[in-house]
N, CA, C and O atoms as a GROMACS GRO file, in nm:
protein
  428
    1UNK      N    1  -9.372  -7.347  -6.491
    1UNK     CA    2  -9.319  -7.226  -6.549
    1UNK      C    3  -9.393  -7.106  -6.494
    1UNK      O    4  -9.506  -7.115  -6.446
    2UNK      N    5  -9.327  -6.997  -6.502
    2UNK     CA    6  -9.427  -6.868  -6.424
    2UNK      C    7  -9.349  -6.788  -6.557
    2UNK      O    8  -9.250  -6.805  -6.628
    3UNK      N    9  -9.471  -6.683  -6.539
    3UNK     CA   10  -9.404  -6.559  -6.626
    3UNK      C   11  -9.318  -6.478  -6.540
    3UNK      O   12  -9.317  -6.444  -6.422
    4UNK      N   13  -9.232  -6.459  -6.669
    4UNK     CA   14  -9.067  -6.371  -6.649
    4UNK      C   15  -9.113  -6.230  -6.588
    4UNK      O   16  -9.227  -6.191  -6.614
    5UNK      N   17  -9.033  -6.155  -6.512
    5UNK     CA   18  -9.086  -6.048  -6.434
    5UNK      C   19  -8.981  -5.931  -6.469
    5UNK      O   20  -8.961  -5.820  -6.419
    6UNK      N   21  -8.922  -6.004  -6.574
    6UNK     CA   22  -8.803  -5.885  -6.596
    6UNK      C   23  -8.860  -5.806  -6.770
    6UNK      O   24  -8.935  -5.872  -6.842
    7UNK      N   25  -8.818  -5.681  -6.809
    7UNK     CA   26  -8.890  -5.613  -6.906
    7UNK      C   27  -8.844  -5.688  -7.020
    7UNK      O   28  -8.730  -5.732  -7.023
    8UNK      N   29  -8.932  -5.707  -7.122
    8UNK     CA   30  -8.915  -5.750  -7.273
    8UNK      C   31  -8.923  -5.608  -7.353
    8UNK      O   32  -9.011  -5.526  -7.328
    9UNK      N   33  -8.839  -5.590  -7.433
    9UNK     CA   34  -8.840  -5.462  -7.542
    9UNK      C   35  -8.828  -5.541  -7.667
    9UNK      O   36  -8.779  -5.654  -7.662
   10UNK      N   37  -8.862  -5.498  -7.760
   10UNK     CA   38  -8.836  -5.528  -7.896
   10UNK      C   39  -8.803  -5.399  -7.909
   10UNK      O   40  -8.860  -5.303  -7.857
   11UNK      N   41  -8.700  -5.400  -7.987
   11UNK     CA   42  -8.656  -5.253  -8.067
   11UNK      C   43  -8.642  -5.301  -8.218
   11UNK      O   44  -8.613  -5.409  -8.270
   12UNK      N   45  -8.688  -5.128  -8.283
   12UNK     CA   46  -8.702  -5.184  -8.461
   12UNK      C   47  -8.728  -5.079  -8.531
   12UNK      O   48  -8.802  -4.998  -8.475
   13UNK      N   49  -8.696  -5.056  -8.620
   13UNK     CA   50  -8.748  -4.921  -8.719
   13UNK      C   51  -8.900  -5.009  -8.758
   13UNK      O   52  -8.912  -5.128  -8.785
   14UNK      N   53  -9.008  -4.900  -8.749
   14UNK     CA   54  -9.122  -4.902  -8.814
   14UNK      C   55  -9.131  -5.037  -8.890
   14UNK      O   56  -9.023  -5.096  -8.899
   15UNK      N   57  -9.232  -5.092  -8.944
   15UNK     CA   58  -9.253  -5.223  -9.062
   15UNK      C   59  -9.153  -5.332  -8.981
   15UNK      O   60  -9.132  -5.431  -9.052
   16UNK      N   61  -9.096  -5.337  -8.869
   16UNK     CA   62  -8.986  -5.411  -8.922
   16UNK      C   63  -9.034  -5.576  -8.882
   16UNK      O   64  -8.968  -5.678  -8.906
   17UNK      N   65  -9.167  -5.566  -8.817
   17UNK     CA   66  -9.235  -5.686  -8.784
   17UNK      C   67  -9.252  -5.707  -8.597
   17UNK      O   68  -9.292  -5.820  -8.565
   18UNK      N   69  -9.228  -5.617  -8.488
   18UNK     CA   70  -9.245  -5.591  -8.358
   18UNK      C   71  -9.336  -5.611  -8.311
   18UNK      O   72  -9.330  -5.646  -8.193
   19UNK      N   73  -9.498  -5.599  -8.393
   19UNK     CA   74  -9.642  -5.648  -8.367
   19UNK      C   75  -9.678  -5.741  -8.383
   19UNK      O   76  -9.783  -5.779  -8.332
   20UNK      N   77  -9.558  -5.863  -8.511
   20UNK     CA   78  -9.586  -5.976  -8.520
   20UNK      C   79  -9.522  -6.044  -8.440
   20UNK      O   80  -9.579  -6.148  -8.408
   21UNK      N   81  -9.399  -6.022  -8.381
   21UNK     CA   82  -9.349  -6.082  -8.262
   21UNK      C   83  -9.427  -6.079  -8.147
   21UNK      O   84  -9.479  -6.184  -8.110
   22UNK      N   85  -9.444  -5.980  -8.086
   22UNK     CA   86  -9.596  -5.944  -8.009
   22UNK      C   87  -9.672  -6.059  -7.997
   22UNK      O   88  -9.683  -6.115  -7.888
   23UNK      N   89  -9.720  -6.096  -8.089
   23UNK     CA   90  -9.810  -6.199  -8.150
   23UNK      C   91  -9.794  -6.293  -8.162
   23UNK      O   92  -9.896  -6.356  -8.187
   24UNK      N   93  -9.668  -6.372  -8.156
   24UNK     CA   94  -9.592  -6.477  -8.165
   24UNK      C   95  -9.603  -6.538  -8.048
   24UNK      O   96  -9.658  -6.644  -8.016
   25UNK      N   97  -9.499  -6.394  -7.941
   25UNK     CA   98  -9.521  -6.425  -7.777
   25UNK      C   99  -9.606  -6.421  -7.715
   25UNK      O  100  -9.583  -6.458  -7.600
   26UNK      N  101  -9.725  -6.385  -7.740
   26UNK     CA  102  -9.875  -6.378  -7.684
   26UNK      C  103  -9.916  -6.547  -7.728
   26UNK      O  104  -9.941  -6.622  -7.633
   27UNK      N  105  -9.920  -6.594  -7.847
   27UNK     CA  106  -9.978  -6.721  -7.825
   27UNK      C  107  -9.881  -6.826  -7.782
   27UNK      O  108  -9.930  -6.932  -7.743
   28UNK      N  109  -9.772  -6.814  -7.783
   28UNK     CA  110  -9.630  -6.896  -7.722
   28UNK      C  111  -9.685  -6.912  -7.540
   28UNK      O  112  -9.719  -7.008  -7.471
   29UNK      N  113  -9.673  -6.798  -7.521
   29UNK     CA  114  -9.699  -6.810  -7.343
   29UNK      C  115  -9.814  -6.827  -7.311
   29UNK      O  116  -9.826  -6.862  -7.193
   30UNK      N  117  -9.952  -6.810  -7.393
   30UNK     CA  118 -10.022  -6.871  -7.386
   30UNK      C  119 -10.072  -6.988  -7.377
   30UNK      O  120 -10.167  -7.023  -7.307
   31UNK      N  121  -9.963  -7.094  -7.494
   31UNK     CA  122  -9.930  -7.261  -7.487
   31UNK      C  123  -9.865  -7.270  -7.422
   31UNK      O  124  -9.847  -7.392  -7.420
   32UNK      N  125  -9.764  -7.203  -7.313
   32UNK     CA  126  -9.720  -7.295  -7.235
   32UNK      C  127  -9.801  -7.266  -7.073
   32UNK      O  128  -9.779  -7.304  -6.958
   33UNK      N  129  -9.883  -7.195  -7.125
   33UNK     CA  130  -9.977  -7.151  -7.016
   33UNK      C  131  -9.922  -7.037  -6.886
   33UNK      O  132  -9.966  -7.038  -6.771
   34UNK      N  133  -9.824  -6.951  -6.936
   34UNK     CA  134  -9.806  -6.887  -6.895
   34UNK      C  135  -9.916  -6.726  -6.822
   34UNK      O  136  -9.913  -6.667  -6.714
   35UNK      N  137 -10.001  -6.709  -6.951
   35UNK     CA  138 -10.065  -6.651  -6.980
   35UNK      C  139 -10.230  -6.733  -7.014
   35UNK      O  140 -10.250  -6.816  -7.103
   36UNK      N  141 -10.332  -6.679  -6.914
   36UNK     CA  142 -10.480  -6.743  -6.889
   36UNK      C  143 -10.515  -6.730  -7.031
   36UNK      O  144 -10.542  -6.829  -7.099
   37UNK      N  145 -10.516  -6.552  -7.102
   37UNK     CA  146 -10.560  -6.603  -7.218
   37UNK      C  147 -10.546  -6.554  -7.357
   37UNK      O  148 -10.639  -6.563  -7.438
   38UNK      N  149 -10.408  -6.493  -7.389
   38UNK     CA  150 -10.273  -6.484  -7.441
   38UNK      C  151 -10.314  -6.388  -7.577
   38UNK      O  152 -10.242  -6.402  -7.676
   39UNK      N  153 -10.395  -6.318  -7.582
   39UNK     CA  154 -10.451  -6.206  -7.645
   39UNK      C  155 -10.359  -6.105  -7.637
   39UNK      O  156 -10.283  -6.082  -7.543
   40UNK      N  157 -10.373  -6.026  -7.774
   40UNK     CA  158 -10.224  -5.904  -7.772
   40UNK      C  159 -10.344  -5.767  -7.766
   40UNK      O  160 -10.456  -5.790  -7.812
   41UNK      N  161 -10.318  -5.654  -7.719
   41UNK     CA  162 -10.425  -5.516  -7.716
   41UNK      C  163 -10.295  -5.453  -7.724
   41UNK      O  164 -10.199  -5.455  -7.647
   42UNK      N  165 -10.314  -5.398  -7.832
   42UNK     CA  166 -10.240  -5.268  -7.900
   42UNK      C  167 -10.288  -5.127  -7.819
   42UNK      O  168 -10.404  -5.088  -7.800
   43UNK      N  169 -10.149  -5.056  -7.774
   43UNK     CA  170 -10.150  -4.890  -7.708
   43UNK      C  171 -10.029  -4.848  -7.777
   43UNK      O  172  -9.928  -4.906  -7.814
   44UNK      N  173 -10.068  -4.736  -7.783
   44UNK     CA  174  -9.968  -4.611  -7.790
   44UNK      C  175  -9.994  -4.536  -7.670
   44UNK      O  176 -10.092  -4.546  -7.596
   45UNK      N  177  -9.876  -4.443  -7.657
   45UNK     CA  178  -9.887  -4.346  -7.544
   45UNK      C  179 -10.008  -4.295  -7.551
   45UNK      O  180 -10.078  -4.304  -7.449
   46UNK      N  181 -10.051  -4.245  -7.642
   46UNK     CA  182 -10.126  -4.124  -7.662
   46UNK      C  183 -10.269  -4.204  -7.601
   46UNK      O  184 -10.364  -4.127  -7.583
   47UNK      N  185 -10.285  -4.308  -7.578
   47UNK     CA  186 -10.389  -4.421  -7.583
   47UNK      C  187 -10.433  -4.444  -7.428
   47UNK      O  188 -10.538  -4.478  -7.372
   48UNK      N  189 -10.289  -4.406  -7.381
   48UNK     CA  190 -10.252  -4.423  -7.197
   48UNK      C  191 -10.240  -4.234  -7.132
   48UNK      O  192 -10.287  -4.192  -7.026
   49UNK      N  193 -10.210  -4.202  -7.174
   49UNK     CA  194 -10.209  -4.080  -7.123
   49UNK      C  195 -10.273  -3.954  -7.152
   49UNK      O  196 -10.284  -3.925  -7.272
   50UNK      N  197 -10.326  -3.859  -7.053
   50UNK     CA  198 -10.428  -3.717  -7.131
   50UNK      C  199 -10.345  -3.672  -7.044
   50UNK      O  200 -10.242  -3.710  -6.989
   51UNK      N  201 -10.467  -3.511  -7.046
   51UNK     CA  202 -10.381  -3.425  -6.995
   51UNK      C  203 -10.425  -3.402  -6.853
   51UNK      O  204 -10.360  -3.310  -6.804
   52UNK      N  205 -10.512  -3.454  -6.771
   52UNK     CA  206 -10.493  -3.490  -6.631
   52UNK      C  207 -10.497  -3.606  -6.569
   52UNK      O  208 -10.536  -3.709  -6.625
   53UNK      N  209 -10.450  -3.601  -6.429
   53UNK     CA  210 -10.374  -3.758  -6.409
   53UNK      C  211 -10.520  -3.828  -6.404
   53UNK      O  212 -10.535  -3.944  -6.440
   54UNK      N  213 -10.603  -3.765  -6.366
   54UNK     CA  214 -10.774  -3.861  -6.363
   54UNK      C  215 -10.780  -3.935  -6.458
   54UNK      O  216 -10.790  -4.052  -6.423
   55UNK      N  217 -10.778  -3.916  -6.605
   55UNK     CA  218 -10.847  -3.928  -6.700
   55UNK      C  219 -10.698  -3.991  -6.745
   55UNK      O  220 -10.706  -4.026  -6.862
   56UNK      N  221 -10.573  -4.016  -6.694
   56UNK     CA  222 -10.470  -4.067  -6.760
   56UNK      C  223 -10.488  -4.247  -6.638
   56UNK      O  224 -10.473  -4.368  -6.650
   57UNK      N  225 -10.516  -4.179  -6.567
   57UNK     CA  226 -10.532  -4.314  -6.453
   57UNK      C  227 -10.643  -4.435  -6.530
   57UNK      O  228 -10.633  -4.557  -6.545
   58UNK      N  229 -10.740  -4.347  -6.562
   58UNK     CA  230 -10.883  -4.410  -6.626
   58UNK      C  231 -10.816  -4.478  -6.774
   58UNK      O  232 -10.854  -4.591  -6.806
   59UNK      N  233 -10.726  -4.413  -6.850
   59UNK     CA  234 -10.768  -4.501  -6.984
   59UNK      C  235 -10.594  -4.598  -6.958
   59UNK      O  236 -10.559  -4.666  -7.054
   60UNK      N  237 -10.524  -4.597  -6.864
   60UNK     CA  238 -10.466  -4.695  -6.865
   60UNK      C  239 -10.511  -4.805  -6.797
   60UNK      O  240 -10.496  -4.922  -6.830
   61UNK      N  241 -10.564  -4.764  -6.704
   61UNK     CA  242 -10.636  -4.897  -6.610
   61UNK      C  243 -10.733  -4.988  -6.719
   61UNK      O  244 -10.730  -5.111  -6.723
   62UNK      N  245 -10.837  -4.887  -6.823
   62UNK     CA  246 -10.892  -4.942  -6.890
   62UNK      C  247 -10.792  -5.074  -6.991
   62UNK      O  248 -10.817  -5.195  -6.986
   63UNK      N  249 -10.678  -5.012  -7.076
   63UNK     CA  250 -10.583  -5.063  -7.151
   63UNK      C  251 -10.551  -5.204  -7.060
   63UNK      O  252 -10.568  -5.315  -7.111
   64UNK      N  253 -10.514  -5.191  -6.951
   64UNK     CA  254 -10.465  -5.272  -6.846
   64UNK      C  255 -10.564  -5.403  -6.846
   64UNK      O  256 -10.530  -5.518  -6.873
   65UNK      N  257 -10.674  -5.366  -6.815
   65UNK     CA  258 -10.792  -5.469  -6.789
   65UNK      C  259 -10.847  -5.507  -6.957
   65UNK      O  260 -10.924  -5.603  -6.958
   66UNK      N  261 -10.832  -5.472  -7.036
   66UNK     CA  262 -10.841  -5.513  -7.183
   66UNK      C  263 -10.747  -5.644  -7.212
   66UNK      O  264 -10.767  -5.759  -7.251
   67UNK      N  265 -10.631  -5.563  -7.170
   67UNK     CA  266 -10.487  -5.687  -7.202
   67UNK      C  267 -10.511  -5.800  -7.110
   67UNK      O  268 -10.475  -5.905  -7.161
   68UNK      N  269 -10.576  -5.818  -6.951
   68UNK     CA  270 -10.551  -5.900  -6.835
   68UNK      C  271 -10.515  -6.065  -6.908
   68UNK      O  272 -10.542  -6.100  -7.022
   69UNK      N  273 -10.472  -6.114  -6.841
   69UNK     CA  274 -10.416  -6.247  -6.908
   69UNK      C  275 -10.378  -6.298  -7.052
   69UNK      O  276 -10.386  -6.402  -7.117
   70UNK      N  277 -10.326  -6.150  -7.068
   70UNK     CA  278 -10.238  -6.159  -7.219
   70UNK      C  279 -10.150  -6.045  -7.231
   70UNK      O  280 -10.112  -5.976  -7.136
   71UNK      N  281 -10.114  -6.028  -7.368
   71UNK     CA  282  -9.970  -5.916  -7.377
   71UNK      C  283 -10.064  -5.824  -7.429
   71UNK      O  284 -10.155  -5.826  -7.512
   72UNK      N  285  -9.976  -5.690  -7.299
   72UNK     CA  286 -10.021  -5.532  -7.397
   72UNK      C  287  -9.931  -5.496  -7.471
   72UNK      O  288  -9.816  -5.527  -7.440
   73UNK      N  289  -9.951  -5.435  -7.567
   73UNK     CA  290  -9.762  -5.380  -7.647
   73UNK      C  291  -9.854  -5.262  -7.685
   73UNK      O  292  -9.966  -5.250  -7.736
   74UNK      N  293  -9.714  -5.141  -7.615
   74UNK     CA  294  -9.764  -5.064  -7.632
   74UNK      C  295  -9.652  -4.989  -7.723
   74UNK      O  296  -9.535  -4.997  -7.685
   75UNK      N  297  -9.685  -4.910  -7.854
   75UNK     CA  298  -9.628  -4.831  -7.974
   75UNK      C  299  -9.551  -4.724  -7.906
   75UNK      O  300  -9.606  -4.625  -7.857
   76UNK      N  301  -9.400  -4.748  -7.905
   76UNK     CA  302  -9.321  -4.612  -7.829
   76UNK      C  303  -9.346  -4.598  -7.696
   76UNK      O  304  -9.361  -4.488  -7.644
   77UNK      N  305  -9.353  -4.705  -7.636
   77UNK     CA  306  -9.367  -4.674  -7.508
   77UNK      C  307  -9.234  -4.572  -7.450
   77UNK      O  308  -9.262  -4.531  -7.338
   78UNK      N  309  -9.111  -4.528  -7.495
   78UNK     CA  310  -9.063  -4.472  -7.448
   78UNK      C  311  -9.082  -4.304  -7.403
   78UNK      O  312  -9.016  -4.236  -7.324
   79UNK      N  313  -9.221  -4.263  -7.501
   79UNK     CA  314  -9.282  -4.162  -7.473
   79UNK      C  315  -9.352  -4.097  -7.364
   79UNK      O  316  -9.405  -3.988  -7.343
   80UNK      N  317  -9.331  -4.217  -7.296
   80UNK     CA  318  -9.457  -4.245  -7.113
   80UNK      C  319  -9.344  -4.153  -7.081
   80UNK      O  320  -9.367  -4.036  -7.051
   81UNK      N  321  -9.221  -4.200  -7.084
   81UNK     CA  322  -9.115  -4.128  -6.958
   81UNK      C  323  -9.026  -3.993  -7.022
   81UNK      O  324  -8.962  -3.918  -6.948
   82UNK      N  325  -9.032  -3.980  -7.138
   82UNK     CA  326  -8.991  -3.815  -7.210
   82UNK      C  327  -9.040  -3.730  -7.120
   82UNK      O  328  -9.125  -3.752  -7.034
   83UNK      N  329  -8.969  -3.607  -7.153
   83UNK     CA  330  -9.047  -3.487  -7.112
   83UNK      C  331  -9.062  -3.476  -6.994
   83UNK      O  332  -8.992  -3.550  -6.924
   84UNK      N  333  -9.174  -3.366  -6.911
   84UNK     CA  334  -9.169  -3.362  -6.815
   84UNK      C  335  -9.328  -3.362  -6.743
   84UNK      O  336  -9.376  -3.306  -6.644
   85UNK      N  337  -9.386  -3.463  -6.859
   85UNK     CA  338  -9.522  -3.487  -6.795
   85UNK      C  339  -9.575  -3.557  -6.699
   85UNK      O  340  -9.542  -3.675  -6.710
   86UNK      N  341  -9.635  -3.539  -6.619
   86UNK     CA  342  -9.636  -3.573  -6.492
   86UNK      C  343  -9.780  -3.702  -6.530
   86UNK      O  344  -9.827  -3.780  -6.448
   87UNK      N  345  -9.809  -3.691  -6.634
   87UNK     CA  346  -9.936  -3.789  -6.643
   87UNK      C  347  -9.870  -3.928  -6.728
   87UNK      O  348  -9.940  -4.027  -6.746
   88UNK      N  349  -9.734  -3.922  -6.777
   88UNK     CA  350  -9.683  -3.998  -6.851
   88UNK      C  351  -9.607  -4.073  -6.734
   88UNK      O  352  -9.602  -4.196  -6.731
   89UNK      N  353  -9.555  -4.000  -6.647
   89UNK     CA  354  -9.449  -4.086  -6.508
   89UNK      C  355  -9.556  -4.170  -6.458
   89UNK      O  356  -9.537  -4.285  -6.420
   90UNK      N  357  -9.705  -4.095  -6.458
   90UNK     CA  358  -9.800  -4.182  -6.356
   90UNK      C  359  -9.851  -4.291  -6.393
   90UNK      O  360  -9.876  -4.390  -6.324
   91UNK      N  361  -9.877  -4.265  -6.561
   91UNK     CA  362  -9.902  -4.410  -6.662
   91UNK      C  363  -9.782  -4.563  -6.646
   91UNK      O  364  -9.786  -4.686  -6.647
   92UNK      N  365  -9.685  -4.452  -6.633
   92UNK     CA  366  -9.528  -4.574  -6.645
   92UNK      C  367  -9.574  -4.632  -6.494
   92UNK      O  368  -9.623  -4.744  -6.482
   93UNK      N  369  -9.555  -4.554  -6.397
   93UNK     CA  370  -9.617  -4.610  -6.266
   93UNK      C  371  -9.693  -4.721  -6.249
   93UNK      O  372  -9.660  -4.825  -6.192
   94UNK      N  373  -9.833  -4.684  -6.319
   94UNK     CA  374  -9.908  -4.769  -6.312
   94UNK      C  375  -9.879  -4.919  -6.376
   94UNK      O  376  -9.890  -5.021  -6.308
   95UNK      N  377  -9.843  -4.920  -6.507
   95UNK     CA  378  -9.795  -5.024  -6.590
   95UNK      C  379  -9.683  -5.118  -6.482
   95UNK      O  380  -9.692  -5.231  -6.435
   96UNK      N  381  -9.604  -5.036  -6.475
   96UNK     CA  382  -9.493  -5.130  -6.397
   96UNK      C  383  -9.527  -5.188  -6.220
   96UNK      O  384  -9.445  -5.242  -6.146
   97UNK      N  385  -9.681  -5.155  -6.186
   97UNK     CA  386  -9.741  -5.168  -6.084
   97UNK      C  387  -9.807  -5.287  -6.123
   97UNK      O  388  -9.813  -5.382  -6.045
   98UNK      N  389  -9.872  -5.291  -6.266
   98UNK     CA  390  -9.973  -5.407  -6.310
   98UNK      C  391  -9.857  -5.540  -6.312
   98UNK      O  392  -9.875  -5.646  -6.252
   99UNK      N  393  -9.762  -5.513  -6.377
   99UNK     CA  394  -9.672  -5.563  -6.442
   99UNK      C  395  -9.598  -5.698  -6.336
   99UNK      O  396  -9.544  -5.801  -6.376
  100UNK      N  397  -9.622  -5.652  -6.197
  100UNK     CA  398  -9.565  -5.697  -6.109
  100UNK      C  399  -9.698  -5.772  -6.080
  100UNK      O  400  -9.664  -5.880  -6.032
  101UNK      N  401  -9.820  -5.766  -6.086
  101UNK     CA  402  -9.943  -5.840  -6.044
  101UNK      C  403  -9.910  -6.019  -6.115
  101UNK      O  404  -9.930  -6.114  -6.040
  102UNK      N  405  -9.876  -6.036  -6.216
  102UNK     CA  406  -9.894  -6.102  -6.274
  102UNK      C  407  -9.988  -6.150  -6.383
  102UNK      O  408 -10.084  -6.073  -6.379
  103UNK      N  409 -10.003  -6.232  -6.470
  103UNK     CA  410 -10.064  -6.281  -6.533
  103UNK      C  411 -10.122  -6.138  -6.669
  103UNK      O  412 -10.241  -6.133  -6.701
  104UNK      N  413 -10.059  -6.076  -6.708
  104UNK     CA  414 -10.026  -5.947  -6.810
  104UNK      C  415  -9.829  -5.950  -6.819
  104UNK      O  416  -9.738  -5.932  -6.738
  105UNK      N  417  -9.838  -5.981  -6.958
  105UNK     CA  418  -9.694  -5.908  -7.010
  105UNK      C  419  -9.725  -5.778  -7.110
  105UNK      O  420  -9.799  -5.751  -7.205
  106UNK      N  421  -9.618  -5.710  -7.027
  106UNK     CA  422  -9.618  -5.570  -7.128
  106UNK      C  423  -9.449  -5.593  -7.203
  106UNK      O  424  -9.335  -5.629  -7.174
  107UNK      N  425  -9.539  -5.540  -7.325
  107UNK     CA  426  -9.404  -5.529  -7.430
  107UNK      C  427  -9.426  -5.387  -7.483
  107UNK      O  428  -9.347  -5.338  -7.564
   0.00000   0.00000   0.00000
């Protein structure tokens, strides 16, 4: 088995249980050994991105290497690509750069 390379979304109003799924699929692909070592690290945008691309490069790479051989889920990720911030396109960048490395699922 290899991990899937295509995007997973959960969509949900707030409470509706998205972090416990998270959590579900983090130790699932972990047993089937998809994932080295199937740990979930919680982000929000705000977690991945500042207000220059330096310091937006730095705390996603950090987020990135936190999650390595497990799932990141990150809160609203649809906020990376709103707007017209140029440090949010570079975060999405990066993610969907890791994303392709293997052995990290982002949800």
């Amino acid at each position: 088995l290899t991990l899937p390379h295509s995007p997973m979304v959960l969509v949900g109003a707030r409470g509706t249980g998205k972090t416990c799924v998270a959590r579900i699929i983090a130790a699932l692909f972990f047993e089937l050994r998809l994932l080295s070592k199937g740990q979930l690290v919680e982000a929000s945008a705000c977690d991945l991105v500042s207000t220059n691309l330096e310091l937006t490069f730095q705390r996603t790479a950090s987020k990135l290497s936190e999650a390595q051989g497990g799932v990141l889920c990150i809160d609203d990720a649809a906020a990376l690509g709103h707007g017209s911030s140029e440090c949010g396109a570079d975060a999405l960048a990066q993610l969907l750069d890791a994303m392709q490395q293997g052995d990290l699922l982002v949800l």
